[in-house]
mmCIF file of C-alpha atoms and ligand atoms in Angstrom:
data_model
loop_
_atom_site.group_PDB
_atom_site.id
_atom_site.type_symbol
_atom_site.label_atom_id
_atom_site.label_comp_id
_atom_site.label_asym_id
_atom_site.label_seq_id
_atom_site.Cartn_x
_atom_site.Cartn_y
_atom_site.Cartn_z
ATOM 1 C CA MET X 165 64.691 114.168 86.518
ATOM 2 C CA GLN X 166 67.805 115.074 88.424
ATOM 3 C CA CYS X 167 71.467 114.766 87.572
ATOM 4 C CA THR X 168 72.726 111.543 89.173
ATOM 5 C CA VAL X 169 75.961 113.245 90.182
ATOM 6 C CA CYS X 170 75.023 116.668 91.511
ATOM 7 C CA GLY X 171 71.239 116.457 91.881
ATOM 8 C CA GLU X 172 70.626 119.466 89.673
ATOM 9 C CA GLU X 173 67.270 119.471 87.896
ATOM 10 C CA ASN X 174 67.935 118.197 84.404
ATOM 11 C CA GLU X 175 66.434 116.473 81.364
ATOM 12 C CA ASN X 176 69.012 113.707 81.252
ATOM 13 C CA GLU X 177 70.677 111.297 83.641
ATOM 14 C CA TYR X 178 73.574 113.716 83.968
ATOM 15 C CA CYS X 179 73.680 117.468 83.505
ATOM 16 C CA ASP X 180 75.980 118.882 80.830
ATOM 17 C CA GLU X 181 78.771 119.784 83.230
ATOM 18 C CA CYS X 182 78.890 116.468 85.066
ATOM 19 C CA ASP X 183 78.473 114.597 81.786
ATOM 20 C CA LYS X 184 81.510 116.351 80.364
ATOM 21 C CA ILE X 185 83.715 115.337 83.311
ATOM 22 C CA LEU X 186 82.292 111.825 83.371
ATOM 23 C CA LYS X 187 82.971 111.302 79.669
ATOM 24 C CA GLU X 188 86.521 112.523 80.140
ATOM 25 C CA ILE X 189 87.050 110.041 82.994
ATOM 26 C CA ILE X 190 85.603 107.157 80.973
ATOM 27 C CA LYS X 191 87.734 108.094 77.995
ATOM 28 C CA ARG X 192 90.840 108.065 80.179
ATOM 29 C CA VAL X 193 90.191 104.880 82.165
ATOM 30 C CA GLY X 194 88.525 103.033 79.293
ATOM 31 C CA GLU X 195 84.976 101.694 78.986
ATOM 32 C CA GLU X 196 86.018 98.257 80.175
ATOM 33 C CA ARG X 197 87.519 99.401 83.425
ATOM 34 C CA TRP X 198 84.705 101.865 83.976
ATOM 35 C CA SER X 199 82.032 99.199 83.586
ATOM 36 C CA ALA X 200 83.939 96.933 85.994
ATOM 37 C CA ILE X 201 83.316 99.427 88.805
ATOM 38 C CA ASP X 202 80.395 98.121 90.861
ATOM 39 C CA ASP X 203 79.486 101.380 92.460
ATOM 40 C CA SER X 204 80.843 104.540 90.937
ATOM 41 C CA SER X 205 78.896 106.791 93.287
ATOM 42 C CA TYR X 206 81.985 107.397 95.428
ATOM 43 C CA ILE X 207 83.373 109.309 92.448
ATOM 44 C CA TYR X 208 80.403 111.667 92.249
ATOM 45 C CA PRO X 209 81.577 114.111 94.944
ATOM 46 C CA MET X 210 84.896 114.304 93.112
ATOM 47 C CA ILE X 211 83.096 115.020 89.845
ATOM 48 C CA GLN X 212 81.212 117.838 91.555
ATOM 49 C CA ARG X 213 84.510 119.274 92.736
ATOM 50 C CA ALA X 214 85.943 118.943 89.233
ATOM 51 C CA VAL X 215 82.954 120.892 87.878
ATOM 52 C CA LYS X 216 83.800 123.643 90.376
ATOM 53 C CA GLY X 217 87.428 123.541 89.283
ATOM 54 C CA GLU X 218 88.712 122.261 92.622
ATOM 55 C CA LEU X 219 89.927 118.985 91.147
ATOM 56 C CA THR X 220 91.126 117.864 87.737
ATOM 57 C CA VAL X 221 90.143 114.711 85.892
ATOM 58 C CA ASN X 222 93.666 113.554 86.644
ATOM 59 C CA ASP X 223 93.085 113.895 90.390
ATOM 60 C CA ILE X 224 89.958 111.754 90.107
ATOM 61 C CA ILE X 225 91.721 109.051 88.135
ATOM 62 C CA ASN X 226 94.557 108.989 90.663
ATOM 63 C CA ALA X 227 92.028 108.610 93.460
ATOM 64 C CA MET X 228 90.352 105.786 91.567
ATOM 65 C CA GLU X 229 93.643 103.959 91.214
ATOM 66 C CA VAL X 230 94.073 104.069 94.965
ATOM 67 C CA GLU X 231 90.688 102.404 95.338
ATOM 68 C CA ASP X 232 91.700 99.377 93.246
HETATM 69 ZN ZN1 ZN G 302 75.315 117.382 87.418
#
């Protein structure tokens, strides 16, 4: 299967790198708030940029707060 975030061929739903960023985001925003997001796919490009080091988890969370 492919990583849901970056499309990289992978054994799990998310590859290790995207999973790491995703877990960090969920830890910071909290499971409850995370699960309240209907469609988190708009965050995926930001996660890809975070993997590349172009964004921080903080940047993503700030962007998410704007969305609310
Ligand atoms: Zn990935």
